[in-house]
Short mmCIF file of C-alpha atoms in Angstrom, two decimals:
data_model
loop_
_atom_site.label_atom_id
_atom_site.label_comp_id
_atom_site.label_asym_id
_atom_site.label_seq_id
_atom_site.Cartn_x
_atom_site.Cartn_y
_atom_site.Cartn_z
CA MET A 1 -17.26 -141.49 -99.45
CA LYS A 2 -17.74 -141.67 -95.71
CA SER A 3 -16.22 -144.20 -93.40
CA VAL A 4 -18.03 -145.10 -90.20
CA GLY A 5 -16.58 -147.94 -88.16
CA GLY A 6 -14.73 -149.15 -91.27
CA ASP A 7 -17.93 -149.12 -93.34
CA ILE A 8 -17.71 -147.00 -96.49
CA ILE A 9 -20.72 -145.42 -98.16
CA ASN A 10 -20.88 -143.72 -101.55
CA HIS A 11 -23.26 -141.49 -103.51
CA ASN A 12 -25.25 -144.32 -105.09
CA GLU A 13 -25.64 -146.13 -101.79
CA VAL A 14 -26.93 -142.96 -100.14
CA ALA A 15 -29.51 -142.62 -102.90
CA GLU A 16 -30.58 -146.24 -102.33
CA ILE A 17 -30.83 -145.67 -98.56
CA TYR A 18 -32.94 -142.55 -99.18
CA GLU A 19 -35.34 -144.38 -101.47
CA ALA A 20 -35.66 -147.39 -99.17
CA TYR A 21 -35.63 -145.85 -95.69
CA LEU A 22 -35.23 -142.08 -95.44
CA SER A 23 -37.85 -140.84 -97.89
CA PRO A 24 -40.89 -141.21 -95.56
CA LEU A 25 -39.02 -139.57 -92.67
CA VAL A 26 -37.89 -136.64 -94.82
CA SER A 27 -41.34 -136.25 -96.36
CA GLU A 28 -42.83 -136.00 -92.88
CA LEU A 29 -40.16 -133.60 -91.64
CA TYR A 30 -40.55 -131.19 -94.56
CA VAL A 31 -44.22 -131.65 -95.48
CA LEU A 32 -43.37 -133.11 -98.89
CA GLU A 33 -46.41 -135.34 -99.22
CA GLY A 34 -47.54 -135.37 -102.85
CA TYR A 35 -44.23 -134.12 -104.22
CA GLU A 36 -42.50 -136.08 -106.98
CA THR A 37 -38.81 -136.40 -106.20
CA SER A 38 -36.16 -137.06 -108.84
CA LEU A 39 -32.47 -137.57 -108.25
CA ILE A 40 -30.26 -134.89 -109.79
CA ASN A 41 -27.18 -136.37 -111.44
CA ALA A 42 -24.08 -135.60 -109.40
CA HIS A 43 -21.39 -133.54 -111.10
CA ALA A 44 -17.74 -134.55 -110.81
CA GLY A 45 -16.68 -133.81 -107.26
CA GLY A 46 -20.24 -133.48 -105.97
CA ARG A 47 -20.34 -133.96 -102.21
CA ASN A 48 -24.08 -134.35 -101.69
CA VAL A 49 -27.08 -136.33 -102.87
CA VAL A 50 -29.60 -133.87 -104.29
CA TYR A 51 -33.24 -134.27 -105.33
CA ASN A 52 -35.61 -132.10 -107.30
CA CYS A 53 -39.05 -131.98 -105.61
CA GLU A 54 -42.07 -130.92 -107.66
CA LYS A 55 -45.81 -130.78 -107.05
CA GLU A 56 -48.54 -129.30 -109.19
CA GLY A 57 -49.67 -125.97 -107.82
CA ALA A 58 -46.68 -125.63 -105.48
CA SER A 59 -43.23 -124.10 -105.86
CA ALA A 60 -40.44 -126.56 -106.62
CA LYS A 61 -37.94 -127.46 -103.90
CA ILE A 62 -34.40 -128.83 -103.78
CA LEU A 63 -33.62 -131.50 -101.18
CA ARG A 64 -29.98 -131.98 -100.19
CA ILE A 65 -28.48 -134.85 -98.21
CA ALA A 66 -24.93 -134.40 -96.93
CA TYR A 67 -23.15 -137.64 -96.06
CA LEU A 68 -19.40 -137.00 -96.26
CA ASN A 69 -17.42 -136.31 -93.10
CA ASP A 70 -15.68 -133.20 -94.50
CA ARG A 71 -18.46 -130.94 -93.14
CA SER A 72 -19.33 -130.82 -89.45
CA ARG A 73 -22.79 -130.07 -88.10
CA GLU A 74 -21.44 -126.65 -87.08
CA ASP A 75 -20.24 -125.99 -90.64
CA LEU A 76 -23.59 -126.96 -92.15
CA LEU A 77 -25.53 -124.84 -89.69
CA GLY A 78 -23.18 -121.95 -90.48
CA GLU A 79 -23.99 -122.36 -94.17
CA VAL A 80 -27.80 -122.48 -93.92
CA GLU A 81 -27.95 -119.67 -91.35
CA TYR A 82 -25.86 -117.51 -93.68
CA ILE A 83 -28.17 -118.28 -96.62
CA GLN A 84 -31.22 -117.36 -94.53
CA TYR A 85 -29.55 -114.11 -93.46
CA LEU A 86 -28.76 -113.17 -97.07
CA PHE A 87 -32.31 -113.93 -98.21
CA GLU A 88 -33.94 -112.00 -95.37
CA HIS A 89 -31.78 -108.98 -96.14
CA GLY A 90 -32.46 -108.86 -99.87
CA GLY A 91 -29.75 -111.11 -101.27
CA SER A 92 -30.74 -112.91 -104.47
CA VAL A 93 -30.34 -116.45 -103.14
CA SER A 94 -32.41 -119.63 -102.93
CA ASN A 95 -33.75 -119.56 -99.40
CA VAL A 96 -33.47 -122.48 -96.99
CA ILE A 97 -36.77 -123.90 -95.70
CA SER A 98 -37.29 -124.85 -92.07
CA SER A 99 -38.51 -128.31 -91.22
CA ARG A 100 -41.78 -129.01 -89.43
CA LYS A 101 -39.73 -128.89 -86.22
CA GLY A 102 -38.50 -125.39 -87.08
CA ASN A 103 -34.96 -126.50 -87.89
CA LEU A 104 -32.89 -125.33 -90.87
CA LEU A 105 -30.92 -128.58 -90.69
CA GLU A 106 -32.11 -132.05 -89.76
CA GLU A 107 -29.84 -134.88 -88.65
CA ILE A 108 -30.90 -138.47 -89.34
CA THR A 109 -28.97 -141.60 -88.35
CA HIS A 110 -29.45 -144.91 -90.13
CA ASN A 111 -27.29 -148.02 -89.58
CA ASN A 112 -24.59 -145.91 -87.87
CA HIS A 113 -24.46 -143.47 -90.80
CA THR A 114 -25.32 -139.84 -90.14
CA PHE A 115 -27.11 -137.81 -92.81
CA PHE A 116 -27.66 -134.06 -92.68
CA VAL A 117 -30.77 -132.98 -94.58
CA CYS A 118 -31.90 -129.54 -95.66
CA LEU A 119 -34.48 -128.18 -98.10
CA PHE A 120 -34.26 -125.11 -100.35
CA GLU A 121 -36.57 -123.16 -102.58
CA LYS A 122 -35.67 -123.91 -106.19
CA ALA A 123 -34.31 -120.85 -107.96
CA ARG A 124 -36.36 -119.44 -110.81
CA GLY A 125 -34.98 -119.88 -114.31
CA LYS A 126 -32.25 -122.01 -115.84
CA ARG A 127 -28.54 -122.40 -115.61
CA LEU A 128 -26.67 -120.91 -118.54
CA VAL A 129 -25.58 -124.34 -119.77
CA GLU A 130 -29.22 -125.47 -119.85
CA ASN A 131 -29.88 -122.58 -122.25
CA HIS A 132 -26.91 -123.66 -124.42
CA TYR A 133 -24.95 -120.59 -123.28
CA GLN A 134 -27.35 -118.33 -125.14
CA TYR A 135 -28.32 -115.20 -123.24
CA ARG A 136 -31.61 -113.33 -123.51
CA GLU A 137 -32.67 -112.78 -127.10
CA GLY A 138 -32.23 -109.17 -128.19
CA VAL A 139 -30.34 -108.21 -125.01
CA PRO A 140 -26.59 -107.49 -125.03
CA ILE A 141 -24.46 -110.02 -123.14
CA THR A 142 -22.97 -107.13 -121.17
CA GLU A 143 -26.21 -107.08 -119.14
CA TYR A 144 -25.31 -110.55 -117.92
CA TYR A 145 -21.74 -109.53 -117.01
CA TYR A 146 -23.07 -106.50 -115.12
CA ASN A 147 -25.70 -108.54 -113.28
CA CYS A 148 -23.11 -111.15 -112.25
CA GLY A 149 -21.12 -108.41 -110.57
CA LYS A 150 -24.17 -106.67 -109.12
CA VAL A 151 -25.59 -109.77 -107.44
CA LEU A 152 -22.17 -110.66 -106.01
CA GLY A 153 -21.65 -107.10 -104.79
CA LYS A 154 -24.95 -107.24 -102.89
CA LEU A 155 -23.98 -110.52 -101.22
CA HIS A 156 -20.60 -109.12 -100.16
CA GLN A 157 -22.16 -105.90 -98.87
CA LEU A 158 -24.56 -107.96 -96.73
CA SER A 159 -21.68 -110.12 -95.49
CA LYS A 160 -20.00 -107.03 -94.06
CA GLY A 161 -22.82 -106.81 -91.52
CA TYR A 162 -23.11 -110.54 -90.83
CA ALA A 163 -22.65 -111.79 -87.26
CA PRO A 164 -22.87 -115.61 -87.33
CA VAL A 165 -24.41 -117.75 -84.63
CA HIS A 166 -22.62 -120.84 -85.92
CA ARG A 167 -19.41 -119.68 -87.51
CA ARG A 168 -18.21 -121.27 -90.75
CA TYR A 169 -14.56 -122.16 -91.10
CA SER A 170 -12.04 -119.66 -92.47
CA PHE A 171 -9.87 -120.05 -95.55
CA PHE A 172 -6.72 -120.98 -93.62
CA ASP A 173 -8.56 -123.63 -91.59
CA LYS A 174 -8.47 -125.69 -94.77
CA TYR A 175 -5.83 -124.19 -97.03
CA ASN A 176 -2.72 -124.43 -94.91
CA VAL A 177 0.75 -125.97 -95.05
CA GLU A 178 -0.21 -129.08 -93.07
CA TYR A 179 -3.23 -129.92 -95.21
CA ILE A 180 -1.43 -129.25 -98.50
CA ASP A 181 1.46 -131.47 -97.41
CA LYS A 182 -0.93 -134.26 -96.43
CA LEU A 183 -3.13 -134.07 -99.55
CA ILE A 184 -0.67 -133.40 -102.38
CA PRO A 185 1.66 -136.30 -103.28
CA GLY A 186 5.33 -135.93 -102.42
CA THR A 187 6.25 -136.38 -106.10
CA LEU A 188 4.76 -132.91 -106.70
CA SER A 189 7.25 -131.18 -104.40
CA LEU A 190 7.58 -128.04 -106.57
CA LEU A 191 3.80 -127.64 -106.66
CA LYS A 192 3.62 -127.88 -102.88
CA GLU A 193 6.43 -125.33 -102.55
CA LYS A 194 4.63 -122.85 -104.83
CA MET A 195 1.34 -123.35 -103.00
CA VAL A 196 2.97 -122.67 -99.65
CA GLU A 197 4.61 -119.50 -101.01
CA LEU A 198 1.25 -118.19 -102.19
CA LEU A 199 -0.42 -119.03 -98.89
CA LYS A 200 2.30 -117.18 -96.98
CA THR A 201 1.76 -114.16 -99.23
CA LEU A 202 -1.96 -114.29 -98.42
CA GLU A 203 -1.30 -114.48 -94.69
CA ARG A 204 0.31 -111.04 -94.86
CA LEU A 205 -2.79 -109.38 -96.35
CA ASP A 206 -5.13 -107.24 -94.28
CA LYS A 207 -8.34 -108.84 -93.03
CA ASN A 208 -10.42 -105.78 -92.25
CA SER A 209 -14.22 -106.00 -92.42
CA GLU A 210 -14.33 -104.27 -95.80
CA SER A 211 -12.06 -106.81 -97.48
CA PHE A 212 -12.61 -110.07 -95.57
CA GLY A 213 -15.82 -111.87 -94.63
CA MET A 214 -18.18 -114.66 -95.66
CA VAL A 215 -17.93 -115.45 -99.38
CA HIS A 216 -19.62 -117.95 -101.65
CA PHE A 217 -16.26 -119.44 -102.72
CA ASP A 218 -17.76 -121.09 -105.81
CA TYR A 219 -19.59 -118.22 -107.50
CA SER A 220 -20.00 -119.56 -111.03
CA ASP A 221 -22.63 -120.14 -113.70
CA GLY A 222 -23.11 -123.67 -112.39
CA ASN A 223 -24.34 -122.28 -109.09
CA TYR A 224 -26.96 -119.73 -110.08
CA MET A 225 -30.09 -119.65 -112.17
CA ILE A 226 -30.97 -116.94 -114.65
CA ASP A 227 -34.53 -115.81 -115.23
CA PHE A 228 -34.35 -115.36 -118.99
CA ASP A 229 -37.44 -113.14 -118.93
CA THR A 230 -35.83 -110.53 -116.68
CA GLY A 231 -32.11 -111.37 -116.45
CA GLN A 232 -32.36 -111.84 -112.68
CA ILE A 233 -29.69 -114.11 -111.19
CA THR A 234 -30.48 -116.29 -108.14
CA VAL A 235 -27.54 -117.91 -106.36
CA PHE A 236 -27.49 -121.33 -104.70
CA ASP A 237 -25.04 -123.99 -103.46
CA PHE A 238 -23.14 -122.32 -100.63
CA ASP A 239 -21.57 -125.66 -99.72
CA ASN A 240 -18.06 -124.19 -100.03
CA SER A 241 -18.81 -120.85 -98.36
CA CYS A 242 -16.24 -119.70 -95.84
CA PHE A 243 -14.55 -116.63 -94.40
CA CYS A 244 -12.15 -115.34 -97.00
CA TRP A 245 -11.24 -112.18 -98.89
CA TYR A 246 -14.07 -110.86 -101.06
CA MET A 247 -11.50 -110.58 -103.81
CA TYR A 248 -11.50 -114.37 -104.11
CA ASP A 249 -15.07 -114.42 -105.44
CA LEU A 250 -14.21 -111.64 -107.87
CA ALA A 251 -11.14 -113.51 -109.10
CA ASN A 252 -13.29 -116.58 -109.62
CA LEU A 253 -15.75 -114.43 -111.56
CA TRP A 254 -12.85 -113.18 -113.70
CA THR A 255 -12.01 -116.77 -114.65
CA LEU A 256 -15.63 -117.30 -115.77
CA GLY A 257 -15.15 -114.70 -118.47
CA MET A 258 -12.48 -116.76 -120.19
CA GLY A 259 -15.07 -119.17 -121.53
CA TRP A 260 -16.57 -116.51 -123.78
CA ILE A 261 -13.32 -115.94 -125.68
CA GLN A 262 -11.29 -119.12 -125.13
CA PHE A 263 -11.25 -120.13 -128.81
CA GLU A 264 -9.80 -116.81 -129.97
CA PRO A 265 -6.24 -117.47 -131.24
CA ASP A 266 -5.01 -113.89 -130.72
CA ALA A 267 -3.80 -113.39 -127.12
CA GLY A 268 -4.09 -109.62 -127.50
CA LYS A 269 -7.76 -109.91 -128.41
CA ARG A 270 -8.33 -112.24 -125.47
CA LYS A 271 -6.68 -109.68 -123.20
CA ASN A 272 -8.81 -106.81 -124.55
CA PHE A 273 -11.98 -108.85 -124.11
CA MET A 274 -11.11 -109.79 -120.52
CA ASP A 275 -10.36 -106.17 -119.64
CA ASP A 276 -13.75 -105.06 -121.01
CA TYR A 277 -15.56 -108.01 -119.42
CA PHE A 278 -14.12 -107.42 -115.95
CA ARG A 279 -14.68 -103.68 -116.18
CA THR A 280 -18.38 -104.35 -116.72
CA VAL A 281 -18.45 -106.89 -113.88
CA LEU A 282 -16.91 -104.30 -111.55
CA GLU A 283 -19.44 -101.66 -112.60
CA GLY A 284 -22.19 -104.00 -111.46
CA TYR A 285 -20.31 -104.99 -108.33
CA THR A 286 -19.56 -101.44 -107.19
CA SER A 287 -23.18 -100.41 -107.75
CA GLU A 288 -23.88 -102.44 -104.58
CA THR A 289 -20.74 -102.09 -102.46
CA LYS A 290 -17.76 -99.76 -102.28
CA ASN A 291 -14.38 -100.82 -103.58
CA GLU A 292 -11.83 -98.88 -101.54
CA ASP A 293 -10.49 -102.08 -99.97
CA LEU A 294 -11.18 -104.45 -102.84
CA MET A 295 -7.51 -105.28 -103.41
CA LEU A 296 -7.96 -105.07 -107.17
CA ASP A 297 -4.18 -104.80 -107.48
CA LYS A 298 -4.09 -108.36 -106.09
CA LEU A 299 -6.27 -109.83 -108.87
CA SER A 300 -3.41 -111.90 -110.30
CA LEU A 301 -2.61 -113.29 -106.84
CA PHE A 302 -6.20 -114.33 -106.19
CA ILE A 303 -6.50 -115.97 -109.60
CA GLN A 304 -3.54 -118.11 -108.52
CA ILE A 305 -5.44 -118.89 -105.31
CA THR A 306 -8.41 -120.10 -107.38
CA LEU A 307 -5.94 -122.48 -109.04
CA ILE A 308 -4.96 -123.80 -105.62
CA GLU A 309 -8.64 -124.42 -104.86
CA ASN A 310 -9.09 -126.21 -108.20
CA ILE A 311 -6.08 -128.46 -107.57
CA VAL A 312 -6.99 -129.21 -103.97
CA ASP A 313 -10.54 -130.07 -105.04
CA ALA A 314 -9.26 -132.43 -107.75
CA PHE A 315 -7.13 -134.36 -105.28
CA GLU A 316 -9.93 -134.42 -102.70
CA VAL A 317 -12.31 -135.93 -105.27
CA MET A 318 -9.78 -138.63 -106.15
CA ARG A 319 -9.24 -139.38 -102.47
CA ASN A 320 -12.94 -139.39 -101.54
CA ASN A 321 -13.76 -141.68 -104.46
CA GLY A 322 -10.89 -144.02 -103.69
CA GLU A 323 -9.40 -143.39 -107.14
CA GLU A 324 -5.79 -143.77 -108.20
CA LEU A 325 -4.05 -140.40 -108.07
CA LYS A 326 -3.38 -139.07 -111.57
CA CYS A 327 -3.05 -135.78 -113.41
CA ASP A 328 -5.21 -135.48 -116.52
CA GLU A 329 -4.62 -132.74 -119.13
CA GLU A 330 -6.72 -130.19 -117.26
CA LEU A 331 -5.17 -130.75 -113.85
CA SER A 332 -1.69 -130.83 -115.42
CA TYR A 333 -2.37 -127.41 -116.97
CA ARG A 334 -3.31 -125.90 -113.61
CA ILE A 335 -0.27 -127.41 -111.94
CA LYS A 336 2.00 -126.01 -114.66
CA CYS A 337 0.58 -122.50 -114.18
CA LEU A 338 1.47 -122.63 -110.49
CA GLU A 339 4.82 -124.34 -110.81
CA ASP A 340 6.01 -121.98 -113.56
CA ASP A 341 4.49 -118.82 -112.02
CA ILE A 342 2.31 -118.23 -115.08
CA PRO A 343 -0.28 -115.56 -114.19
CA TYR A 344 -3.93 -115.15 -115.19
CA PHE A 345 -4.60 -118.87 -115.65
CA GLY A 346 -2.07 -118.84 -118.47
CA PHE A 347 -4.74 -117.19 -120.63
CA PHE A 348 -2.34 -114.70 -122.24
CA HIS A 349 0.70 -117.00 -122.21
CA GLU A 350 2.12 -119.34 -124.85
CA VAL A 351 1.13 -122.31 -122.64
CA PHE A 352 -2.51 -121.67 -123.62
CA SER A 353 -3.91 -123.33 -126.74
CA CYS A 354 -7.20 -122.19 -128.24
CA GLU A 355 -7.52 -125.64 -129.86
CA GLU A 356 -7.31 -127.40 -126.48
CA PRO A 357 -8.15 -124.71 -123.91
CA PHE A 358 -6.70 -125.14 -120.42
CA GLU A 359 -5.06 -128.46 -121.21
CA CYS A 360 -1.49 -129.61 -121.50
CA GLU A 361 0.40 -132.88 -121.59
CA GLU A 362 -0.53 -135.27 -118.79
CA ARG A 363 2.09 -135.72 -116.13
CA LYS A 364 2.83 -138.65 -113.91
CA ILE A 365 2.60 -138.61 -110.14
#
């Protein structure tokens, strides 16, 4: 939600405002006359109102309206400029479309509320979940693992030459002691202590141009489409992109592999699968960028950092939605992994249950 002068606005209200007032303005700005727009259901934690725009004989578009105050105009410009740079240099991303005025980002004010609007080409294909997690018929799943790494490697290689006009925030601008202390309840003092320890460890790492730069920060199968005719992956949703270590995106990609083997009761078999999976990912990744400074020996550390992101996001969603703070089974599991120093998302540890993956007993705050 967004508070302006004490007035709070939520996702549904933004959708109503769009339908009643903003739609004609946006249609004029982006030449969307004749397009049918349909609201895309927001996922848990979604920070934007998003529409699918379709017209016979024309390529489909995705319209995004940002309304929360956790992204500044500078941040949003930094995001869309980065996407345009990646696309123009051969990155497999959904390109941003300029408005009739030539702007990548449009700002509209209505009743003292500010909305930031941008339009994207819709990626070709489907998300994996839309295909019921079935890959291309007759093609080994290892092609998918390889392509995931290859597409990410290309994006990271391009980032190494990126000189932003509007600079996105860096990891520590958000993930720092002050913010953690403010966001996480005092009753979770051990969690806060462990988070701070990990952040201090990160601060000591090198930030050279081969290891640190603009990353997607949410590279997952929910944020790319797969062309099931060719296997091509097209990435979208750079809403969380920031300056960070490239290893973060790779660690996040490691965690994606767990879903393929999470119901296997034998921890040794899970370990062997993950080793093979990540080896294939890295083969794809290093086909596009070198790995001398990849910090692969820090994989376990960066997986713990993805847990910090998960936990921070969960508390931000509760705060933004005005919900009572609580730890469900999934959040409790993540907290336990950090508090008890359990590596690799607990995937090879006795805390993990293949009957109830990534869940443990709820805890009180």
